[in-house]
Amino acid sequence: MKLKRPASLGRGFNLFWLGQSVSVVGDKITLFVVPTLMIFVLHADAFQVGIVAMAQYLGIPLLGPVAGVLVDRWDKRTTMLVCDLIRLAAVATIPLAYWQHWLSTPLLFGCVAVVSSATIFFTVGYLIAVPAVVEGEHLVSAYSRLEGSRSVAEVSGPSVAAALYAALGVSALLVDAGSYLVSALCFRTMRPWGEQTRVEGSIRERLTLGFRLNWTDPVLRRVVVAAVTLNCGGPVFVTVLPVLAYRGLKVSVAEFGAAMSVAALGALLGAVLSPRLSRRFGTGRTMAYGLLCHCLVGLGVLAAPALPSGPVIAVTMGCYGFFMSCINVCSAPARQSRMSAANQGVMHAAYRTVTWGVIPLAAFVGGWVVTLLTPSLGILDAARVTMAGGTLLAAFSFLPASGLQRLLDAAEREKSAGPEPALADAS
């Protein structure tokens, strides 16, 4: 049987896709190297690792609401290009500080916080960019390709990061800095798109509108509640994982990097299969069961050290990534289908503020609980108990998501029968 070549989604999307593909590989290197530096160079404990992990998301509740309003008013392409350059400078500061003997946990916190702040504005533009350069009927395919790139980065990133760290040490972060430059050049090459939007109302009114849109629309409300629940427990699991691997299970940097790369094959498979699952079972149903399975498979990490630690981490995180891809591919199209182009920015910004705003606290709690339990349980059991608790909490995200398909089907019938739902253009 001859495989059909995927249809091109246009030069604009291809440039966008190229820039993001390179950038996310670099991101995975930094996400791997920073906690590794903290544990092996700065000899940081679980609490300090949790503090720096918190910095990745701290700007969301502080800058998230205003980001959507400002990006709506700015040139989107220029905004994303500048964000890439800011992130380049922040990441490059870490090896510079190491060479000058300035490296410390507070400096890492600051650099990660700057990257996070720029990423907030970038991501709002990112979510607007895709529907701006891709026709509506191709959105799921576009997100599938972007998710596929992210999954390839998950596959290659940890192994590449482990190899670069072994060869270059902290200088490996310069690869991530270079990836932001490639992304910026891709935006510079693209034709203009998503210029400033003329919107009515003050900044305060637009901020209020963003939160109201997410709550008054029944589909968006369920997605928000599900995402908040997921992000109350999921970051606990992710934050504690390096502590469990390095300190509890005595896994080497090379073994952990290889395990995470093998694990990410599941995420790549999920990105490839998600559009098919969405077409067969429905976007809402695929997302709901993806949430449930994503959380429950995390309990597989408890099989170590009774079984070999590296393979346990690889298999567990492979399944974890597969279902995360299903969630990501289905979430954005489901939300974008409920909103007009004029309100995309404030809707996405408010959504991320609420749903990602809980992540800093969850990351902090993860590191703090491990530190609290270690004297009585030991580092291994403290990490295992903390990760299991976060995973079970996140599994409750299935409950609000379980009714999504019914609402999406009803909206589709209403759209076919007449005008789009009024909520899609609330003002």
XYZ file of C-alpha atoms in Angstrom:
427
model
C 0.000 0.000 0.000
C 1.478 3.339 -1.068
C 1.542 5.968 1.664
C 0.023 9.326 0.733
C 2.319 12.295 1.264
C 0.865 14.761 3.803
C -0.511 17.898 2.186
C 1.576 21.061 2.501
C 0.085 23.688 4.792
C 1.903 26.554 3.075
C 5.246 28.346 3.230
C 4.243 30.442 6.240
C 3.406 27.407 8.333
C 6.507 25.550 7.130
C 8.786 28.388 8.303
C 6.919 28.579 11.586
C 7.183 24.804 11.971
C 10.919 24.810 11.204
C 11.644 27.523 13.752
C 9.628 25.803 16.448
C 11.122 22.384 15.701
C 14.652 23.682 16.200
C 13.692 25.728 19.240
C 11.953 22.925 21.122
C 15.014 20.679 20.736
C 17.032 23.417 22.419
C 14.386 23.776 25.119
C 14.725 20.105 26.024
C 18.457 20.553 26.458
C 17.942 23.373 28.960
C 15.190 21.516 30.812
C 17.576 18.571 31.178
C 20.768 20.493 31.944
C 19.464 22.979 34.543
C 18.340 20.421 37.187
C 21.418 18.314 36.390
C 23.644 21.337 37.069
C 21.796 22.032 40.290
C 22.175 18.493 41.603
C 25.752 17.737 40.499
C 27.425 21.186 40.397
C 25.554 23.234 42.997
C 24.641 20.167 45.121
C 21.087 21.499 45.464
C 18.460 19.627 47.479
C 14.910 18.757 46.382
C 13.545 22.005 47.840
C 15.934 24.138 45.757
C 15.178 22.118 42.625
C 11.480 22.764 43.263
C 12.096 26.500 43.681
C 13.835 26.789 40.302
C 11.170 24.590 38.689
C 8.601 27.016 40.095
C 10.373 29.882 38.278
C 9.460 28.288 34.927
C 5.828 29.198 35.555
C 5.943 32.027 38.093
C 5.341 34.762 35.537
C 2.080 33.233 34.333
C -0.186 34.518 37.122
C 1.716 37.847 37.100
C 1.983 38.545 33.362
C -0.507 36.131 31.811
C -3.611 38.354 31.884
C -1.984 41.454 30.414
C -0.017 39.426 27.837
C -3.136 38.568 25.862
C -4.316 42.178 25.775
C -0.925 43.526 24.687
C -0.256 40.839 22.073
C -3.685 41.549 20.578
C -2.550 45.164 20.082
C 1.025 44.452 18.915
C 2.463 43.090 15.689
C 2.416 39.347 16.430
C 5.384 38.345 14.296
C 7.634 41.065 15.768
C 6.509 40.164 19.280
C 7.506 36.522 18.842
C 10.844 37.471 17.256
C 11.734 39.761 20.189
C 10.701 37.071 22.678
C 13.121 34.648 21.007
C 15.985 37.153 21.343
C 15.209 37.775 25.029
C 15.214 34.038 25.713
C 18.498 33.676 23.821
C 20.157 36.265 26.106
C 18.767 34.728 29.308
C 19.908 31.184 28.482
C 23.358 32.369 27.363
C 23.786 34.116 30.731
C 23.959 30.748 32.568
C 27.219 29.453 31.007
C 28.674 32.963 31.224
C 27.925 33.035 34.948
C 29.486 29.604 35.372
C 32.711 30.668 33.660
C 32.858 33.810 35.819
C 32.080 31.802 38.992
C 28.757 33.593 39.528
C 26.544 30.556 39.088
C 24.088 30.080 41.949
C 20.546 28.943 42.617
C 19.215 32.557 42.751
C 20.849 33.340 39.388
C 19.365 30.211 37.831
C 15.995 31.218 39.282
C 16.303 34.663 37.659
C 17.364 33.352 34.252
C 14.605 30.740 34.203
C 12.066 33.384 35.282
C 13.104 35.695 32.406
C 12.792 32.847 29.904
C 9.383 32.021 31.371
C 8.186 35.636 31.126
C 9.204 35.939 27.468
C 7.615 32.561 26.763
C 4.267 33.800 28.115
C 4.076 36.485 25.429
C 5.508 34.116 22.820
C 2.935 31.411 23.521
C -0.014 33.790 23.195
C 1.352 34.757 19.775
C 1.989 31.102 18.973
C -1.637 30.162 19.602
C -2.781 33.055 17.413
C -0.200 32.301 14.712
C -1.412 28.812 13.832
C -5.001 29.752 12.865
C -3.616 32.900 11.183
C -1.435 30.932 8.725
C -3.479 27.706 8.445
C -7.046 27.220 7.235
C -9.535 26.105 9.897
C -10.100 22.629 8.456
C -6.340 21.934 8.684
C -5.865 23.034 12.305
C -5.769 19.527 13.774
C -3.197 18.502 11.145
C -1.123 21.601 11.917
C -1.170 20.934 15.653
C -0.383 17.279 15.009
C 2.760 18.281 13.081
C 3.799 20.759 15.754
C 3.167 18.152 18.425
C 5.129 15.652 16.359
C 8.098 18.034 16.330
C 7.795 18.472 20.063
C 7.734 14.711 20.460
C 10.810 14.271 18.242
C 12.486 16.831 20.501
C 11.434 14.732 23.470
C 13.055 11.715 21.798
C 16.317 13.365 20.778
C 16.602 16.117 23.376
C 17.545 14.178 26.535
C 20.093 11.955 24.786
C 21.574 14.929 22.961
C 21.562 16.907 26.216
C 23.270 14.093 28.129
C 25.924 13.761 25.423
C 26.466 17.519 25.198
C 26.628 17.835 28.969
C 29.190 15.025 29.149
C 31.288 16.701 26.439
C 30.749 20.409 27.120
C 29.264 20.740 30.604
C 27.329 23.960 31.084
C 28.336 25.112 27.572
C 25.650 22.745 26.258
C 23.175 25.537 27.024
C 24.623 27.543 24.145
C 22.883 25.093 21.808
C 19.527 26.201 23.219
C 20.567 29.853 22.870
C 21.398 29.183 19.208
C 18.032 27.505 18.650
C 16.251 30.721 19.640
C 18.291 32.574 17.016
C 17.155 30.092 14.345
C 13.535 30.556 15.432
C 13.882 34.357 15.280
C 15.332 34.171 11.768
C 12.405 32.033 10.635
C 9.945 34.650 11.913
C 11.980 37.369 10.199
C 11.714 35.462 6.904
C 7.942 34.919 7.107
C 5.572 37.295 5.385
C 3.751 39.647 7.781
C 0.740 38.129 9.505
C -1.369 38.902 12.557
C -0.693 42.655 12.631
C -2.090 44.837 15.387
C -5.766 44.168 15.984
C -8.078 47.125 16.427
C -10.105 46.274 19.487
C -12.555 48.281 21.528
C -12.377 48.659 25.264
C -9.738 49.449 27.860
C -7.079 47.010 29.031
C -9.156 46.292 32.127
C -12.253 45.561 30.043
C -10.288 43.242 27.743
C -8.779 41.429 30.735
C -12.204 40.919 32.237
C -13.539 39.717 28.886
C -10.839 37.043 28.616
C -11.723 35.488 31.959
C -15.461 35.788 31.309
C -15.184 34.072 27.927
C -13.411 31.108 29.488
C -16.014 30.734 32.208
C -19.316 31.491 30.470
C -18.723 29.153 27.530
C -19.545 25.602 28.712
C -16.832 23.951 26.594
C -14.109 26.359 27.698
C -15.227 26.101 31.332
C -14.828 22.317 31.361
C -11.428 22.522 29.659
C -10.276 25.117 32.201
C -11.390 23.065 35.214
C -9.804 19.908 33.783
C -6.505 21.705 33.064
C -6.368 23.295 36.519
C -6.905 19.899 38.146
C -4.245 18.301 35.942
C -1.750 21.061 36.721
C -2.295 20.777 40.453
C -0.788 17.277 40.421
C 1.178 16.774 37.206
C 3.979 19.278 37.975
C 4.587 17.516 41.301
C 5.385 14.342 39.351
C 7.633 16.101 36.802
C 9.517 18.207 39.369
C 10.365 15.242 41.603
C 11.315 12.853 38.756
C 14.999 13.960 38.482
C 15.328 13.748 42.277
C 13.877 10.234 42.239
C 16.159 9.184 39.376
C 19.447 10.734 40.494
C 19.161 10.619 44.275
C 16.685 7.816 44.990
C 17.442 5.295 42.247
C 21.091 6.307 41.652
C 20.547 6.557 37.897
C 23.453 8.143 35.985
C 23.029 11.233 33.798
C 23.621 9.155 30.638
C 21.127 6.472 31.688
C 18.472 9.021 32.621
C 18.957 10.851 29.324
C 18.669 7.609 27.348
C 15.583 6.547 29.314
C 13.852 9.871 28.666
C 14.669 9.701 24.949
C 13.276 6.184 24.630
C 10.269 7.315 26.635
C 9.570 10.184 24.242
C 8.939 7.777 21.384
C 5.532 7.320 22.982
C 4.892 11.055 22.729
C 5.823 10.991 19.041
C 3.484 8.071 18.431
C 0.736 9.956 20.252
C 1.198 13.003 18.040
C 0.943 10.834 14.913
C -2.129 8.901 16.053
C -4.037 11.723 17.799
C -5.743 13.065 14.645
C -6.996 9.550 13.819
C -8.215 9.006 17.378
C -9.888 12.423 17.315
C -11.691 11.662 14.060
C -12.830 8.247 15.268
C -13.818 8.981 18.859
C -14.287 12.755 18.815
C -12.011 15.551 20.006
C -13.618 15.864 23.431
C -13.715 12.139 24.155
C -10.094 11.664 23.042
C -9.003 14.506 25.307
C -10.959 13.214 28.316
C -9.626 9.671 28.202
C -6.189 11.006 27.317
C -6.249 12.937 30.603
C -7.249 9.874 32.618
C -4.692 7.534 31.056
C -1.932 10.163 31.124
C -2.256 10.399 34.894
C -2.741 6.740 35.783
C 0.203 5.445 33.762
C 2.451 7.659 35.885
C 2.020 5.167 38.710
C 4.198 2.795 36.699
C 7.285 4.568 38.041
C 6.598 2.843 41.385
C 7.832 -0.419 39.834
C 11.402 0.801 40.370
C 13.663 -0.302 41.988
C 11.983 -3.737 42.081
C 12.482 -3.721 38.285
C 15.437 -2.074 36.485
C 15.129 1.681 36.970
C 16.079 2.869 33.467
C 13.536 0.717 31.589
C 10.830 1.513 34.168
C 11.337 5.257 33.674
C 11.423 4.837 29.885
C 8.219 2.785 29.632
C 6.319 4.864 32.190
C 7.232 8.177 30.600
C 6.637 6.790 27.104
C 3.018 6.065 27.993
C 2.850 9.360 29.905
C 3.993 11.240 26.792
C 1.677 9.367 24.424
C -1.432 10.509 26.260
C -0.040 14.016 26.815
C 0.220 14.351 23.040
C -3.427 13.317 22.719
C -4.392 16.047 25.196
C -2.320 18.757 23.487
C -3.461 17.970 19.950
C -7.143 18.045 20.964
C -7.184 20.917 23.464
C -6.266 23.918 21.296
C -8.651 23.178 18.363
C -11.503 22.530 20.813
C -10.946 25.919 22.448
C -10.313 27.836 19.228
C -13.549 26.552 17.754
C -15.405 28.496 20.449
C -13.807 31.889 19.872
C -13.724 34.614 17.231
C -10.377 35.807 15.852
C -10.693 39.172 17.629
C -10.829 37.496 21.044
C -8.282 34.710 20.549
C -5.507 36.581 22.369
C -7.403 37.453 25.540
C -9.041 34.012 25.635
C -5.714 32.163 25.418
C -3.992 34.498 27.880
C -6.750 34.144 30.471
C -6.786 30.380 29.966
C -3.051 30.072 30.526
C -3.142 32.413 33.509
C -5.710 30.284 35.294
C -4.539 26.832 34.238
C -0.781 27.384 34.359
C -0.920 29.767 37.295
C -1.199 26.812 39.687
C 1.963 25.149 38.331
C 4.496 27.224 40.356
C 2.741 26.255 43.577
C 2.538 22.591 42.533
C 6.260 22.513 41.663
C 7.130 24.196 44.968
C 4.942 21.763 46.925
C 6.540 18.781 45.170
C 10.061 19.757 46.231
C 8.938 20.823 49.720
C 7.040 17.579 50.446
C 10.006 15.434 49.410
C 12.260 17.475 51.702
C 9.715 17.161 54.522
C 9.319 13.380 54.163
C 12.967 12.461 53.556
C 14.087 12.348 57.235
C 11.444 9.733 58.097
C 11.084 7.818 54.803
C 14.397 8.303 53.033
C 14.807 10.071 49.680
C 13.566 7.119 47.594
C 10.268 6.533 49.380
C 9.701 10.257 49.933
C 9.951 10.837 46.180
C 7.761 7.828 45.368
C 4.996 8.844 47.791
C 5.037 12.452 46.567
C 4.883 11.478 42.885
C 2.064 8.987 43.470
C 0.048 11.606 45.351
C 0.449 14.177 42.582
C -0.491 11.625 39.922
C -3.682 10.558 41.683
C -4.727 14.176 42.244
C -4.220 14.967 38.552
C -6.381 11.967 37.542
C -9.487 13.816 38.747
C -9.130 16.024 35.648
C -11.087 13.321 33.800
C -14.319 14.263 35.577
C -14.894 17.754 34.090
C -13.536 16.642 30.706
C -15.878 13.656 30.457
C -18.762 15.827 29.196
C -16.816 17.679 26.510
C -17.837 15.503 23.577
C -21.535 15.967 24.247
C -21.120 19.770 24.290
C -18.971 19.818 21.151
C -21.494 17.652 19.295
C -24.317 19.950 20.346
C -22.339 23.013 19.208
C -21.664 21.383 15.843
C -25.368 20.648 15.356
C -26.219 24.241 16.291
C -23.603 25.572 13.876
C -24.989 23.453 11.063
C -28.511 24.647 11.791
C -27.760 28.364 11.926
C -25.372 31.075 13.130
C -22.396 30.283 15.363
C -23.030 30.306 19.123
C -23.259 33.821 20.523
C -20.640 32.990 23.127
C -18.024 32.707 20.405
C -18.169 36.485 19.888
C -18.947 37.639 23.422
C -17.874 41.174 24.092
